[in-house]
mmCIF file of C-alpha atoms in Angstrom:
data_model
loop_
_atom_site.group_PDB
_atom_site.id
_atom_site.type_symbol
_atom_site.label_atom_id
_atom_site.label_comp_id
_atom_site.label_asym_id
_atom_site.label_seq_id
_atom_site.Cartn_x
_atom_site.Cartn_y
_atom_site.Cartn_z
ATOM 1 C CA UNK L 92 -8.158 -93.744 -32.619
ATOM 2 C CA UNK L 93 -6.825 -96.733 -32.252
ATOM 3 C CA UNK L 94 -4.230 -95.672 -34.193
ATOM 4 C CA UNK L 95 -2.624 -94.077 -31.827
ATOM 5 C CA UNK L 96 -1.163 -95.515 -28.800
ATOM 6 C CA UNK L 97 0.575 -98.300 -31.221
ATOM 7 C CA UNK L 98 1.686 -95.805 -33.168
ATOM 8 C CA UNK L 99 3.620 -94.395 -29.862
ATOM 9 C CA UNK L 100 4.100 -97.280 -28.689
ATOM 10 C CA UNK L 101 6.682 -97.649 -32.147
ATOM 11 C CA UNK L 102 7.738 -94.922 -31.458
ATOM 12 C CA UNK L 103 9.492 -94.746 -27.957
ATOM 13 C CA UNK L 104 10.288 -98.595 -29.090
ATOM 14 C CA UNK L 105 11.993 -96.762 -31.921
ATOM 15 C CA UNK L 106 13.983 -93.986 -30.031
ATOM 16 C CA UNK L 107 14.616 -96.465 -27.044
ATOM 17 C CA UNK L 108 16.748 -98.230 -29.511
ATOM 18 C CA UNK L 109 18.514 -96.158 -31.419
ATOM 19 C CA UNK L 110 19.647 -94.645 -28.278
ATOM 20 C CA UNK L 111 20.317 -98.571 -26.233
ATOM 21 C CA UNK L 112 23.021 -98.158 -29.223
ATOM 22 C CA UNK L 113 23.877 -94.590 -29.485
ATOM 23 C CA UNK L 114 25.035 -94.191 -25.863
ATOM 24 C CA UNK L 115 27.944 -96.604 -25.994
ATOM 25 C CA UNK L 116 29.826 -94.096 -28.464
ATOM 26 C CA UNK L 117 28.730 -90.602 -28.072
ATOM 27 C CA UNK L 118 31.903 -89.944 -25.476
ATOM 28 C CA UNK L 119 33.760 -91.169 -28.270
ATOM 29 C CA UNK L 120 32.316 -89.165 -31.451
ATOM 30 C CA UNK L 121 32.178 -85.980 -29.253
ATOM 31 C CA UNK L 122 35.851 -86.896 -28.676
ATOM 32 C CA UNK L 123 36.393 -87.395 -32.414
ATOM 33 C CA UNK L 124 34.449 -83.875 -33.164
ATOM 34 C CA UNK L 125 36.112 -82.416 -30.343
ATOM 35 C CA UNK L 126 40.013 -83.578 -31.139
ATOM 36 C CA UNK L 127 38.730 -82.883 -34.687
ATOM 37 C CA UNK L 128 37.866 -79.471 -34.472
ATOM 38 C CA UNK L 129 41.039 -78.381 -32.648
ATOM 39 C CA UNK L 130 42.797 -79.298 -36.038
ATOM 40 C CA UNK L 131 40.582 -76.594 -37.857
ATOM 41 C CA UNK L 132 41.249 -74.065 -35.215
ATOM 42 C CA UNK L 133 44.749 -74.512 -35.852
ATOM 43 C CA UNK L 134 45.127 -74.314 -39.656
ATOM 44 C CA UNK L 135 42.972 -71.137 -39.339
ATOM 45 C CA UNK L 136 44.983 -69.841 -36.579
ATOM 46 C CA UNK L 137 48.688 -71.450 -37.516
ATOM 47 C CA UNK L 138 50.009 -68.304 -39.754
ATOM 48 C CA UNK L 139 48.683 -66.573 -36.481
ATOM 49 C CA UNK L 140 50.900 -69.119 -34.627
ATOM 50 C CA UNK L 141 54.178 -68.799 -36.646
ATOM 51 C CA UNK L 142 53.724 -72.299 -38.869
ATOM 52 C CA UNK L 143 53.401 -72.413 -42.709
ATOM 53 C CA UNK L 144 49.554 -72.470 -44.082
ATOM 54 C CA UNK L 145 49.350 -73.164 -47.807
ATOM 55 C CA UNK L 146 45.434 -72.008 -47.853
ATOM 56 C CA UNK L 147 45.944 -69.378 -45.037
ATOM 57 C CA UNK L 148 45.020 -66.593 -47.841
ATOM 58 C CA UNK L 149 41.247 -68.681 -47.139
ATOM 59 C CA UNK L 150 41.212 -69.495 -44.017
ATOM 60 C CA UNK L 151 41.604 -65.599 -42.894
ATOM 61 C CA UNK L 152 38.351 -64.932 -43.451
ATOM 62 C CA UNK L 153 37.344 -67.721 -40.331
ATOM 63 C CA UNK L 154 39.200 -65.744 -37.575
ATOM 64 C CA UNK L 155 36.453 -63.721 -37.122
ATOM 65 C CA UNK L 156 34.535 -66.742 -36.400
ATOM 66 C CA UNK L 157 36.821 -68.546 -34.877
ATOM 67 C CA UNK L 158 37.866 -65.541 -32.024
ATOM 68 C CA UNK L 159 34.980 -66.747 -29.468
ATOM 69 C CA UNK L 160 36.029 -70.312 -28.894
ATOM 70 C CA UNK L 161 39.791 -69.345 -29.438
ATOM 71 C CA UNK L 162 40.238 -68.834 -25.326
ATOM 72 C CA UNK L 163 39.093 -72.332 -24.945
ATOM 73 C CA UNK L 164 40.888 -73.885 -26.927
ATOM 74 C CA UNK L 165 43.906 -72.549 -26.207
ATOM 75 C CA UNK L 166 43.276 -72.987 -22.558
ATOM 76 C CA UNK L 167 42.393 -77.566 -24.400
ATOM 77 C CA UNK L 168 46.185 -77.501 -26.056
ATOM 78 C CA UNK L 169 47.783 -76.504 -23.141
ATOM 79 C CA UNK L 170 48.571 -73.029 -23.164
ATOM 80 C CA UNK L 171 48.029 -71.104 -20.031
ATOM 81 C CA UNK L 172 47.957 -67.412 -22.068
ATOM 82 C CA UNK L 173 47.216 -66.739 -25.393
ATOM 83 C CA UNK L 174 49.612 -67.472 -28.345
ATOM 84 C CA UNK L 175 48.948 -64.564 -30.452
ATOM 85 C CA UNK L 176 49.633 -61.135 -29.914
ATOM 86 C CA UNK L 177 46.532 -59.566 -31.125
ATOM 87 C CA UNK L 178 44.280 -61.382 -28.984
ATOM 88 C CA UNK L 179 43.843 -60.780 -25.919
ATOM 89 C CA UNK L 180 41.894 -63.632 -24.164
ATOM 90 C CA UNK L 181 43.320 -64.389 -20.607
#
């Protein structure tokens, strides 16, 4: 029974230190993840946008999985309407 309080104290201390070290970088890491997701979205839809893509055949099967996030992506890229004729999300 004496081991439980000290273990929880160590767990709380560990969680607190993890938060202390991770908190300053959380926004930077989220921004890097969003930029990487935007690049991936561009690679998937580049053939539809008229940009030559050497791996267009392989990314074609990813398009249905990316349709849900397409609206947020084209708004973040500064496009008011969907640039694709076959995707009318707006």
